Coordinates of C-alpha atoms in Angstrom, one line a residue:
M29 CA 101.2 125.4 78.8
A30 CA 101.9 124.4 82.2
F31 CA 100.2 126.3 85.1
K32 CA 100.0 126.1 88.9
L33 CA 96.9 126.3 91.1
N34 CA 97.2 128.3 94.2
H35 CA 93.6 127.8 96.0
V36 CA 90.0 127.1 94.9
H37 CA 86.9 127.7 97.0
L38 CA 84.3 125.6 96.0
K39 CA 80.5 124.8 97.6
A40 CA 79.5 121.4 96.9
P41 CA 76.2 119.5 98.1
D42 CA 78.2 116.4 99.0
P43 CA 81.7 117.7 100.4
Q44 CA 82.8 114.0 101.1
K45 CA 82.3 113.0 97.5
T46 CA 84.1 116.2 96.1
A47 CA 87.1 115.4 98.4
Q48 CA 87.2 111.9 97.0
F49 CA 87.1 113.2 93.3
Y50 CA 90.1 115.4 94.3
V51 CA 92.0 112.6 95.7
N52 CA 91.3 109.9 93.2
T53 CA 90.9 111.9 90.1
L54 CA 93.4 114.7 90.7
G55 CA 95.9 113.0 92.9
A56 CA 95.5 115.5 95.6
N57 CA 96.2 115.0 99.4
I58 CA 93.9 115.9 102.1
L59 CA 95.7 118.0 104.7
E60 CA 92.8 118.7 107.0
E61 CA 89.2 118.5 107.3
T62 CA 87.3 120.4 109.8
T63 CA 83.7 121.8 110.4
V64 CA 83.0 125.3 110.8
G65 CA 80.7 127.1 113.2
N66 CA 77.7 126.7 110.9
G67 CA 78.1 123.0 110.5
R68 CA 79.7 123.2 106.9
K69 CA 82.6 120.9 106.2
V70 CA 85.9 122.4 105.0
C71 CA 88.6 120.4 103.4
F72 CA 92.3 121.6 102.8
F73 CA 94.1 119.9 100.0
E74 CA 97.8 119.8 98.6
G75 CA 98.3 119.0 95.0
P76 CA 100.2 115.8 94.0
D77 CA 103.5 117.9 93.8
G78 CA 103.0 119.7 97.0

């Protein structure tokens, strides 16, 4: 059964490594990377089909 994913919120010890997993393994595209006020990195992705 096919499904679509709208959004996911994950806390990861290594955000850069996690981002690369999404890109390399799941085919996602990084739309934006930013750092929030508390110093944590936030990444926004788009799936391979947009």
